[in-house]
XYZ file of C-alpha atoms in Angstrom:
727
model
C 0.021 -0.020 0.041
C 1.557 3.297 -1.106
C 0.362 7.017 -0.668
C -0.390 8.046 -4.339
C -1.414 11.658 -3.312
C -2.148 14.340 -0.867
C -4.500 17.134 -1.543
C -4.788 19.981 0.886
C -7.582 22.692 0.464
C -7.249 25.788 2.690
C -5.013 23.681 5.084
C -2.314 25.870 6.544
C -0.517 27.721 3.992
C -1.841 25.576 1.144
C -4.973 26.853 -0.520
C -5.495 24.195 -3.178
C -2.520 21.882 -3.587
C -2.184 18.309 -4.729
C 1.132 16.462 -4.133
C 1.980 13.216 -6.128
C 4.093 10.458 -4.685
C 5.738 7.308 -6.218
C 6.793 3.917 -4.918
C 10.197 3.796 -3.578
C 12.084 6.849 -2.557
C 10.343 10.324 -2.288
C 11.960 13.595 -1.185
C 9.929 16.563 -0.228
C 12.520 19.472 0.021
C 12.146 23.094 0.827
C 13.357 25.774 3.021
C 12.209 26.459 6.428
C 8.451 27.658 6.498
C 7.960 26.223 3.211
C 5.129 23.859 4.455
C 6.891 20.429 5.085
C 5.745 20.216 8.759
C 2.143 21.112 7.493
C 2.323 18.381 4.817
C 3.471 15.816 7.313
C 0.981 16.816 10.032
C -1.871 16.528 7.585
C -1.442 12.808 7.089
C -2.341 11.746 10.834
C -4.908 14.685 10.674
C -6.832 13.036 7.867
C -6.573 9.489 9.479
C -7.498 10.363 12.985
C -8.620 14.176 13.117
C -7.288 17.138 15.306
C -8.223 18.367 18.724
C -7.228 21.915 17.771
C -9.395 22.358 14.827
C -8.584 25.852 14.115
C -4.874 25.289 13.971
C -4.409 24.790 10.262
C -7.558 26.880 9.041
C -6.084 29.952 7.295
C -6.587 33.254 8.994
C -9.708 35.163 7.674
C -10.743 32.135 5.591
C -14.572 31.055 6.029
C -13.958 27.876 3.961
C -13.538 24.480 5.252
C -10.062 23.206 6.087
C -9.918 19.971 4.151
C -7.367 17.151 3.361
C -7.373 14.214 1.216
C -5.352 11.173 1.043
C -5.182 8.568 -1.718
C -3.782 5.198 -0.975
C -3.034 2.599 -3.817
C -2.498 -1.075 -4.251
C -2.760 -3.812 -6.714
C -6.147 -4.955 -5.466
C -7.844 -1.787 -3.984
C -7.578 1.984 -4.053
C -8.739 4.119 -1.054
C -9.560 7.792 -0.925
C -10.039 9.390 2.421
C -11.409 12.830 2.793
C -11.756 14.750 5.980
C -13.003 18.311 6.738
C -10.736 19.041 9.708
C -13.175 21.742 11.209
C -16.476 19.681 11.133
C -14.688 16.090 11.230
C -16.712 15.122 8.351
C -15.193 11.922 6.710
C -15.756 10.329 3.429
C -13.990 7.025 2.830
C -14.347 5.610 -0.818
C -13.061 2.244 -1.751
C -12.270 1.388 -5.476
C -11.089 -1.763 -7.108
C -8.055 -1.877 -9.248
C -9.834 -0.286 -12.223
C -11.133 2.465 -9.834
C -14.686 1.379 -9.770
C -16.346 2.320 -6.721
C -16.872 -0.609 -4.269
C -17.952 1.019 -1.107
C -18.604 4.536 0.556
C -18.397 5.375 4.223
C -19.662 8.890 5.404
C -19.866 10.114 8.947
C -18.834 12.649 11.411
C -15.838 11.293 13.250
C -14.458 13.451 16.192
C -11.857 12.820 18.839
C -13.884 14.554 21.742
C -16.724 12.195 21.445
C -17.480 8.668 20.207
C -20.614 8.813 17.943
C -22.168 5.400 16.897
C -20.112 5.422 13.726
C -16.862 5.805 15.665
C -16.141 1.981 15.986
C -17.283 1.257 12.488
C -14.598 3.928 11.104
C -11.779 2.497 12.985
C -12.661 -1.011 12.134
C -12.502 0.033 8.618
C -8.879 1.553 9.086
C -7.733 -1.566 10.650
C -9.199 -3.774 7.764
C -7.920 -1.559 5.054
C -4.673 -0.124 6.283
C -3.822 -2.161 9.429
C -3.960 0.922 11.695
C -6.387 2.221 14.302
C -4.255 4.089 16.929
C -2.754 7.438 16.452
C 0.146 7.168 18.975
C 1.170 3.753 17.484
C 1.044 5.060 13.854
C 3.352 7.883 14.762
C 5.673 5.760 16.847
C 6.243 3.219 13.961
C 5.676 5.132 10.593
C 7.027 8.478 11.659
C 10.903 9.335 12.355
C 11.730 12.813 13.361
C 14.813 14.692 13.830
C 16.925 13.145 16.679
C 15.128 9.998 16.813
C 18.103 7.931 15.956
C 19.834 6.801 19.164
C 23.704 7.085 19.419
C 24.454 4.978 22.644
C 23.324 1.606 23.874
C 21.161 3.084 26.523
C 19.317 5.445 24.157
C 18.843 2.467 21.861
C 17.298 0.483 24.991
C 15.023 3.533 25.692
C 14.229 3.612 21.948
C 13.324 -0.053 21.901
C 11.175 0.132 25.064
C 9.334 3.085 23.627
C 8.766 1.590 20.254
C 7.594 -1.641 21.687
C 5.114 0.043 24.112
C 3.900 2.734 21.674
C 4.813 5.716 24.094
C 6.919 6.166 27.033
C 4.116 6.313 29.682
C 2.842 2.991 28.442
C 5.948 0.875 29.513
C 4.574 -2.165 30.895
C 7.572 -2.650 33.269
C 6.650 0.704 34.832
C 3.246 -0.237 35.045
C 4.162 -3.529 36.678
C 6.510 -1.723 39.016
C 3.541 0.691 39.930
C 1.322 -2.291 40.608
C 3.887 -3.823 42.873
C 4.572 -0.615 44.784
C 0.693 -0.306 45.337
C 0.773 -3.897 46.440
C 3.528 -3.193 48.979
C 1.833 -0.264 50.231
C -1.141 -2.414 51.246
C 0.473 -5.456 52.669
C 3.981 -6.811 53.441
C 3.176 -10.212 52.224
C 4.953 -9.929 48.952
C 5.357 -13.142 47.082
C 7.426 -11.678 44.291
C 10.185 -10.618 46.645
C 12.117 -12.367 49.348
C 12.947 -9.093 51.194
C 11.246 -8.682 54.702
C 9.641 -5.336 55.156
C 7.790 -3.561 57.959
C 4.091 -4.196 58.462
C 1.861 -2.405 56.071
C -1.597 -0.904 56.560
C -3.473 -4.343 56.187
C -1.158 -5.953 58.763
C -1.480 -2.931 61.096
C -5.388 -3.156 60.735
C -5.241 -6.910 61.325
C -3.229 -6.551 64.442
C -5.645 -3.778 65.671
C -8.540 -6.194 65.132
C -6.705 -9.038 67.095
C -6.132 -6.653 70.032
C -9.912 -5.742 69.683
C -10.975 -9.179 69.802
C -8.828 -9.894 72.959
C -10.321 -6.732 74.343
C -13.718 -8.127 73.389
C -12.967 -11.274 75.321
C -11.937 -9.286 78.266
C -15.223 -7.390 78.106
C -17.073 -10.635 78.165
C -15.064 -11.584 81.114
C -15.801 -8.375 82.773
C -19.590 -8.987 82.136
C -19.545 -12.410 83.740
C -17.517 -10.877 86.642
C -20.086 -7.964 86.967
C -23.003 -10.430 87.171
C -21.069 -12.411 89.931
C -20.512 -9.086 91.805
C -24.023 -7.932 91.418
C -25.344 -11.324 92.759
C -22.962 -11.053 95.629
C -24.370 -7.512 96.275
C -27.949 -8.623 96.360
C -27.033 -11.709 98.571
C -25.017 -9.656 101.033
C -27.791 -6.979 101.118
C -30.259 -9.722 102.017
C -28.216 -11.137 104.794
C -27.442 -7.698 106.218
C -31.116 -6.743 106.266
C -31.899 -10.066 108.135
C -28.940 -9.517 110.675
C -29.950 -5.967 111.319
C -33.518 -6.924 112.007
C -32.155 -9.681 114.328
C -29.849 -7.108 116.143
C -32.626 -4.442 116.483
C -34.934 -7.230 117.801
C -32.384 -8.550 120.263
C -31.445 -5.078 121.554
C -35.224 -4.301 122.060
C -35.674 -7.520 123.773
C -32.905 -6.924 126.255
C -34.137 -3.499 126.976
C -37.665 -4.641 127.508
C -36.639 -7.631 129.615
C -34.486 -5.323 131.835
C -37.617 -3.235 131.934
C -39.632 -6.102 133.015
C -37.206 -7.202 135.660
C -37.416 -3.642 137.204
C -41.257 -3.666 137.119
C -41.498 -7.120 138.598
C -38.981 -5.800 141.369
C -41.069 -3.012 142.285
C -44.658 -4.422 141.705
C -44.399 -7.855 143.016
C -44.232 -7.810 147.029
C -44.480 -11.332 148.905
C -46.349 -10.039 151.792
C -48.968 -8.244 150.140
C -50.918 -10.713 147.879
C -53.804 -8.474 147.470
C -51.973 -5.615 145.976
C -50.163 -8.102 143.821
C -53.481 -9.032 142.389
C -54.775 -5.557 141.733
C -51.438 -4.430 140.314
C -51.607 -7.694 137.918
C -55.211 -6.660 136.947
C -54.146 -3.043 136.204
C -51.210 -4.488 134.372
C -53.474 -6.606 132.297
C -55.655 -3.971 131.363
C -52.778 -1.595 130.511
C -51.340 -4.300 128.199
C -54.555 -4.910 126.437
C -55.028 -1.251 125.949
C -51.505 -0.674 124.690
C -52.004 -3.656 122.369
C -55.165 -2.206 120.811
C -53.400 1.045 120.028
C -50.446 -0.663 118.486
C -52.815 -2.739 116.363
C -54.842 0.378 115.245
C -51.639 2.245 114.495
C -50.356 -0.735 112.270
C -53.800 -0.785 110.574
C -53.587 2.793 109.809
C -50.125 2.419 108.160
C -51.593 -0.265 105.918
C -50.076 -3.366 107.787
C -52.260 -6.391 108.310
C -52.964 -7.298 111.845
C -52.148 -9.951 112.756
C -49.001 -9.844 110.845
C -48.669 -13.006 108.664
C -45.402 -14.933 109.674
C -44.312 -15.169 105.916
C -44.957 -11.450 105.207
C -41.415 -10.294 105.751
C -39.843 -13.004 103.764
C -42.460 -12.419 100.804
C -41.522 -8.725 100.852
C -37.730 -9.430 100.613
C -38.266 -11.937 97.792
C -40.433 -9.475 95.926
C -37.947 -6.849 96.304
C -35.160 -9.236 95.078
C -37.061 -10.155 92.062
C -37.721 -6.495 90.932
C -34.017 -5.598 91.307
C -33.163 -8.857 89.496
C -35.358 -8.003 86.541
C -34.137 -4.409 86.372
C -30.463 -5.772 86.242
C -31.410 -8.256 83.167
C -33.093 -5.363 81.401
C -29.837 -3.168 82.002
C -27.922 -6.046 80.580
C -30.129 -6.512 77.557
C -29.926 -2.986 76.522
C -26.268 -2.912 75.147
C -26.720 -6.120 73.390
C -29.984 -4.910 71.543
C -28.223 -1.636 70.946
C -25.264 -3.616 69.112
C -27.657 -5.717 67.317
C -29.394 -2.914 65.746
C -26.175 -1.111 64.806
C -24.975 -4.143 62.915
C -24.577 -3.140 59.106
C -25.030 -5.931 56.613
C -22.785 -5.840 53.756
C -23.696 -3.933 50.654
C -24.044 -6.352 47.767
C -24.214 -3.423 45.334
C -20.332 -2.909 45.397
C -19.465 -6.411 43.987
C -22.361 -6.210 41.510
C -21.296 -2.889 40.251
C -17.728 -4.134 40.280
C -18.605 -7.037 38.150
C -20.718 -4.865 35.601
C -17.518 -2.739 35.431
C -15.452 -5.803 34.524
C -18.078 -7.017 31.915
C -18.035 -3.337 30.214
C -14.246 -3.450 30.291
C -14.234 -6.857 28.671
C -16.598 -5.747 25.918
C -14.610 -2.557 25.246
C -11.465 -4.471 25.080
C -13.118 -6.954 22.590
C -14.001 -4.095 20.318
C -10.828 -1.880 20.681
C -8.015 -4.529 21.425
C -9.206 -8.124 20.637
C -5.630 -9.448 21.282
C -6.220 -8.432 25.125
C -9.628 -10.065 25.338
C -8.413 -13.248 27.097
C -6.183 -11.447 29.636
C -8.908 -8.866 30.424
C -11.529 -11.848 30.761
C -9.278 -13.628 33.141
C -8.837 -10.185 35.121
C -12.504 -9.617 35.092
C -13.403 -13.229 36.162
C -10.772 -13.134 39.051
C -12.179 -9.655 40.080
C -15.783 -10.814 40.104
C -14.945 -13.932 42.153
C -13.007 -11.833 44.562
C -15.701 -9.164 44.972
C -18.243 -11.766 45.582
C -16.027 -13.679 47.823
C -15.327 -10.609 49.908
C -19.058 -10.274 50.058
C -19.827 -13.683 51.106
C -17.060 -13.718 53.789
C -18.410 -10.429 55.192
C -22.141 -11.545 55.140
C -21.178 -14.806 56.968
C -19.206 -12.887 59.544
C -22.199 -10.305 60.241
C -24.523 -13.283 60.385
C -22.402 -14.874 62.960
C -22.190 -11.867 64.983
C -26.044 -11.316 64.895
C -26.533 -15.088 66.031
C -24.250 -14.608 68.975
C -25.977 -11.257 70.107
C -29.443 -12.876 69.627
C -28.304 -15.860 71.586
C -27.210 -13.661 74.619
C -30.437 -11.671 74.394
C -32.437 -14.904 74.350
C -30.547 -16.098 77.429
C -31.191 -13.029 79.353
C -34.852 -13.112 78.389
C -35.274 -16.678 79.530
C -33.891 -15.628 82.824
C -36.296 -12.558 82.850
C -39.201 -14.853 82.213
C -38.101 -17.119 84.966
C -37.977 -14.071 87.390
C -41.438 -12.935 85.964
C -42.678 -16.597 86.984
C -41.322 -16.150 90.465
C -42.999 -12.794 90.705
C -46.225 -14.170 89.583
C -46.005 -16.820 92.243
C -45.222 -14.210 94.987
C -48.276 -12.136 93.798
C -50.561 -15.195 94.293
C -49.225 -15.596 97.845
C -49.747 -11.934 98.453
C -53.328 -12.229 97.183
C -53.885 -15.283 99.299
C -53.084 -13.066 102.307
C -55.480 -10.473 101.149
C -52.618 -8.024 100.204
C -52.581 -6.131 96.796
C -49.671 -7.434 94.762
C -48.969 -4.168 92.876
C -45.354 -3.059 93.184
C -46.718 0.412 94.571
C -48.471 -1.384 97.300
C -45.693 -3.706 98.352
C -43.160 -0.809 98.521
C -45.708 1.166 100.796
C -46.018 -2.035 102.981
C -42.060 -2.270 103.096
C -41.660 1.274 104.022
C -44.438 0.953 106.616
C -42.437 -2.026 108.196
C -39.402 -0.068 108.271
C -41.139 3.024 109.972
C -43.140 1.027 112.500
C -40.563 -1.624 113.352
C -40.442 -0.775 117.193
C -44.282 -1.032 117.111
C -44.192 -4.509 115.610
C -41.595 -5.690 118.202
C -43.657 -4.267 121.027
C -46.858 -5.922 119.704
C -44.975 -9.236 119.344
C -43.901 -8.740 122.934
C -47.451 -8.145 124.100
C -48.604 -11.343 122.333
C -49.429 -14.365 124.830
C -47.123 -17.287 124.339
C -48.426 -20.514 123.362
C -46.668 -22.366 125.919
C -48.348 -20.174 128.913
C -52.063 -20.976 129.146
C -54.166 -19.395 131.905
C -55.283 -21.792 134.559
C -59.090 -21.681 135.161
C -59.826 -19.317 137.909
C -56.121 -17.927 137.928
C -55.083 -14.252 136.806
C -52.269 -14.103 134.169
C -49.506 -11.817 135.547
C -47.440 -9.348 133.326
C -44.212 -11.499 133.423
C -46.287 -14.464 132.238
C -47.655 -12.615 129.169
C -44.080 -11.239 128.089
C -42.280 -13.702 125.767
C -39.208 -13.210 123.858
C -39.717 -13.248 120.011
C -36.813 -15.374 118.540
C -37.188 -16.413 114.955
C -41.041 -16.144 115.137
C -41.345 -18.687 118.131
C -42.005 -17.993 121.726
C -39.314 -19.339 124.135
C -38.570 -18.723 127.843
C -37.296 -15.311 128.842
C -33.850 -14.737 129.690
C -32.692 -14.792 133.299
C -30.048 -12.131 134.781
C -27.477 -14.869 134.611
C -28.076 -15.294 130.840
C -27.755 -11.548 130.096
C -23.879 -11.317 129.622
C -23.866 -14.216 127.177
C -26.852 -12.573 125.056
C -25.057 -9.287 125.101
C -21.823 -10.862 123.844
C -23.728 -12.632 121.028
C -25.365 -9.215 120.103
C -21.828 -7.467 119.991
C -20.527 -10.257 117.798
C -23.534 -9.851 115.496
C -22.996 -6.152 115.409
C -19.177 -6.537 114.586
C -20.345 -9.117 111.817
C -22.590 -6.483 110.321
C -20.000 -3.657 110.414
C -17.397 -6.143 108.545
C -20.002 -7.164 105.736
C -21.059 -3.498 105.276
C -17.477 -2.907 104.372
C -17.436 -5.799 102.111
C -20.581 -4.323 100.378
C -19.005 -0.955 100.033
C -16.071 -2.737 98.313
C -18.166 -4.640 96.066
C -20.257 -1.510 95.055
C -16.961 0.292 94.301
C -15.754 -2.745 92.232
C -18.974 -2.862 90.463
C -18.644 0.986 89.359
C -15.042 0.223 88.285
C -16.299 -2.643 86.088
C -19.033 -0.378 84.455
C -16.495 2.121 83.840
C -14.245 -0.438 81.892
C -17.406 -1.772 80.013
C -18.119 1.901 78.883
C -14.839 2.041 77.316
C -15.462 -1.320 75.559
C -18.442 0.418 73.766
C -15.929 2.949 72.093
C -14.066 -0.005 71.088
C -17.021 -1.694 69.423
C -17.441 1.318 67.049
C -13.952 1.531 66.357
C -13.707 -2.176 65.434
C -16.585 -1.644 62.997
C -14.547 0.941 61.155
C -11.514 -1.420 61.338
C -13.400 -4.234 59.885
C -14.676 -2.100 56.999
C -11.196 -1.042 56.279
C -9.854 -4.387 56.445
C -12.431 -5.495 53.921
C -11.398 -2.705 51.547
C -7.777 -3.488 51.757
C -8.356 -7.369 51.369
C -10.342 -6.565 48.155
C -7.598 -4.116 46.840
C -4.920 -6.597 47.582
C -6.777 -9.449 45.679
C -7.365 -7.124 42.687
C -3.729 -6.007 42.675
C -2.499 -9.491 43.041
C -4.633 -10.484 40.122
C -3.538 -7.643 37.832
C 0.053 -8.276 38.690
C -0.281 -11.899 37.912
C -2.119 -11.283 34.692
C 0.462 -8.627 33.592
C 3.325 -10.775 34.326
C 1.835 -13.760 32.458
C 1.217 -11.368 29.572
C 4.740 -10.229 29.689
C 6.123 -13.709 29.659
C 3.829 -14.690 26.886
C 4.968 -11.649 24.941
C 8.664 -12.433 25.440
C 8.140 -16.145 24.903
C 5.935 -15.841 21.563
C 5.331 -12.316 20.334
C 8.769 -11.092 20.714
C 10.325 -14.101 18.987
C 8.063 -13.373 16.150
C 8.956 -9.661 16.308
C 12.714 -10.625 16.176
C 12.094 -12.593 12.975
C 10.436 -9.754 11.148
C 13.182 -7.384 12.137
C 15.741 -9.835 11.012
C 14.349 -9.658 7.549
C 14.771 -5.897 7.293
C 18.021 -6.126 9.079
C 19.596 -8.629 6.647
C 18.579 -6.151 3.826
C 19.583 -3.093 5.449
C 23.103 -4.440 6.343
C 23.510 -6.546 3.164
C 23.569 -9.710 5.341
C 26.365 -8.522 7.621
C 23.991 -9.086 10.444
C 21.301 -11.961 10.096
C 19.413 -11.927 13.502
C 18.641 -9.773 16.562
C 17.958 -10.872 20.140
C 15.860 -8.665 22.477
C 16.161 -9.353 26.179
C 13.518 -8.859 28.759
C 15.253 -5.571 29.858
C 15.176 -4.454 26.133
C 18.995 -4.775 25.555
C 19.760 -6.112 22.208
C 22.503 -8.101 20.328
C 23.079 -8.829 16.799
C 24.197 -12.129 15.163
C 27.041 -11.435 12.647
C 27.952 -13.582 9.532
C 30.440 -15.745 11.624
C 27.583 -16.723 14.081
C 29.031 -14.577 16.965
C 26.689 -12.197 18.760
C 27.660 -8.587 18.953
C 26.611 -6.145 21.640
C 25.245 -2.735 20.791
C 28.253 -1.113 22.178
C 30.425 -2.551 19.622
C 28.360 -1.247 16.436
C 29.095 1.697 14.419
C 26.474 4.695 14.441
C 25.621 3.678 10.746
C 24.929 0.281 11.708
C 22.769 1.430 14.687
C 20.798 3.757 12.475
C 20.194 0.734 10.212
C 19.017 -1.493 13.200
C 16.784 1.468 14.213
C 15.120 1.654 10.912
C 14.909 -2.162 10.706
C 13.184 -2.218 13.973
C 10.627 0.432 12.982
C 9.778 -1.475 9.713
C 9.682 -4.761 11.424
C 7.281 -3.448 14.000
C 5.075 -1.927 11.268
C 4.940 -5.230 9.366
C 4.526 -7.067 12.751
C 1.437 -4.923 13.643
C -0.001 -4.748 10.064
C 0.671 -8.201 8.709
C 0.017 -8.348 4.799
C 0.146 -4.472 4.539
C 3.011 -2.116 3.889
C 2.475 1.533 4.910
C 4.555 4.356 3.772
C 7.471 5.375 5.998
C 7.801 9.165 6.925
C 11.168 10.745 7.882
C 11.103 14.425 8.966
C 14.560 15.865 8.699
C 15.689 12.506 10.436
C 19.130 12.798 8.744
C 19.918 16.337 9.121
C 22.464 15.925 11.767
C 24.442 13.152 10.137
C 27.911 13.795 8.603
C 28.693 13.034 5.042
C 29.883 9.377 5.450
C 27.028 8.491 7.842
C 24.572 10.173 5.635
C 25.612 8.162 2.621
C 25.269 4.986 4.582
C 21.903 5.883 5.817
C 20.615 6.807 2.199
C 21.905 3.501 1.123
C 20.080 1.559 3.768
C 16.883 3.544 3.039
C 17.063 2.723 -0.752
C 17.599 -1.069 0.147
C 14.486 -0.909 2.254
C 12.372 1.065 -0.127
C 12.009 -2.184 -2.307
C 9.293 -3.096 0.201
C 8.229 0.137 1.665
C 7.482 3.500 0.168
C 9.635 6.026 1.828
C 8.849 9.702 1.947
C 11.618 12.152 3.328
C 10.882 15.824 4.356
C 14.099 17.749 4.516
C 15.670 21.140 3.715
C 19.216 19.596 3.563
C 20.752 20.547 0.085
C 23.080 17.468 0.445
C 20.070 15.162 0.454
C 18.428 17.091 -2.393
C 21.767 16.470 -4.575
C 21.677 12.759 -3.682
C 18.002 12.476 -4.661
C 18.914 14.010 -8.019
C 21.851 11.664 -8.678
C 19.977 8.651 -7.719
C 16.760 9.624 -9.478
C 14.276 9.760 -6.534
C 10.990 11.284 -6.902
C 11.611 14.862 -5.735
C 8.641 17.292 -4.552
C 10.323 20.662 -4.378
C 8.282 23.295 -2.363
C 8.295 26.977 -3.383
C 10.595 29.131 -1.561
C 8.432 32.203 -2.089
C 8.051 34.096 1.083
C 4.508 34.941 1.992
C 3.098 38.015 3.840
C 4.107 38.441 7.410
C 0.774 37.254 8.697
C 1.288 33.933 6.697
C 4.958 33.764 7.863
C 4.057 34.216 11.556
C 1.265 31.641 11.141
C 3.716 28.993 9.602
C 6.207 29.697 12.424
C 3.448 29.039 15.011
C 2.789 25.779 13.136
C 6.371 24.831 13.525
C 6.513 25.749 17.212
C 3.265 23.617 17.594
C 4.622 20.789 15.698
C 7.467 20.076 18.019
C 5.105 19.145 20.813
C 2.762 17.433 18.239
C 5.639 15.014 17.366
């Protein structure tokens, strides 16, 4: 395939100009600002369009800026027209006799992708073997200074030419991916160097610490439950002991009072006065008893007082406190259950859709990458859904654990509720209202009228002392000691020291247990404070678990990407690179006249040449002329490798301007040898090259050296300045 003609209409300095080219060697010669750069820039502009649409439109012109390329081969001829301003493209296909075979017309712009965008580039790939502008420039265009002079420059040139552009260096991408992987985790399977823990390990260690603290929190909860049970038990014991102490002290005071009354009232020689005193005492006791009973009834205490009422009130109070404690324990678990966040299935689903879209885009744009991208998409989708499954299972286990704890507490609360219902039945059987308010009121009344109850118990007749018929009961016979709700014989003065000693011991025991109770209450407060700190750890742990999930997903994606890229590089070096070396060797033999027959490209993009005697020669040992020939052979070999079966024109823009006379002759000779297979078009202002072209009968296009007006000259200068960045 050769470029037969180039037509420029209102394009740069050319108003309506047609340039004809031939097979073999073509030279476009002209002074600076003659339009060589404009001609060369028009070729990719027609094929791919321009981003700066006003760049080549003549100043003050309202006409469209148009360019036409005419390609020719033995089987097919192609005419490609483009209005650079409107991006209207017309592509005509003709057979060998220039009969119209097909016509494509659409508006193809770089800024957006219309519906005909893919169709147009598929036509370019099918007809010319090209569809990528950077790759077309890297293979078919050679600019000034593009020939390397040292082995390092040659390696950089080879790396650039194989990747299409420097930023697309696969090794650079691989290093960047590995750096990103190292930033996530220190578990690097591609390096044996031990590094410090990265963010994923730090988060993992923090979560392990959180798990240990959670275990400690569970132990603290169990310890808190035991402390609370000890507090309740100790309070009950202290209440009973205080009651016994008060009863004992009151009894001793009463019995001493009785001894004094008996000493004053009972006289052996006056029986009559004794009987009167006994009768008066009996009446006084009955009156006092009635007053006490009325006082207790006014306070809401049933009279006579049931024997089990005190025990039932204590049990009811204990059950209420136990139910409040269980409710307090359930609140944190319910809060944690409500705060549990289930994993979002939308993320892996969107990630899978993204992988599908990427695979479809690769299938249309880069079919050779379809398998690799499909593998990457599959790994990504499996990793995304795997992460979602692990996260969902973990959240489900946490929810089940919380629900089991709540169910256990609710079961205990139901047991306490059943116990409270049984106590309510006993209260109703005694004729007492079972409401919590009524029970609390009776409990307070018991505390306020404690002395009246003891006094009434002392005035009650003992079961063991029955009045004989016809005999009056004395005051001493009515008084009984109330010890554990049973009547017994009164103390004698000889028993008083022993009773006081027992009461002192009981009082000392009460003081000791009150100190123990205070210590338990303080310990309970400390445990509650430590558990409150654990609530903050729960929220922090949720954040760490979310971050760990993100890092794990990123680690898997990066690992998959690195594996796919390494496999692709290995496949490229093992298969595609060998094929590429064979294509280069074909042009290398022709460029060096079989002086060098093969080339070997290493993974680090260093190269060696095989000489006639079979020895491999490093690049450092080559002459500059031979290195130039190798560079041309590599470009042509890559062009033939990327566009099999199609030979596109080869463009050189003042690429030989810096060569001395001898090296220029060598390079020209190499180009002439290569022009047998490729059309070569040189753009230059070098008079030496012009003389060589005249002697060797090249096709020469001499641009007019006539200077235009200042406006046009300034415009051409701006084009040349912009062309530097464009190339």
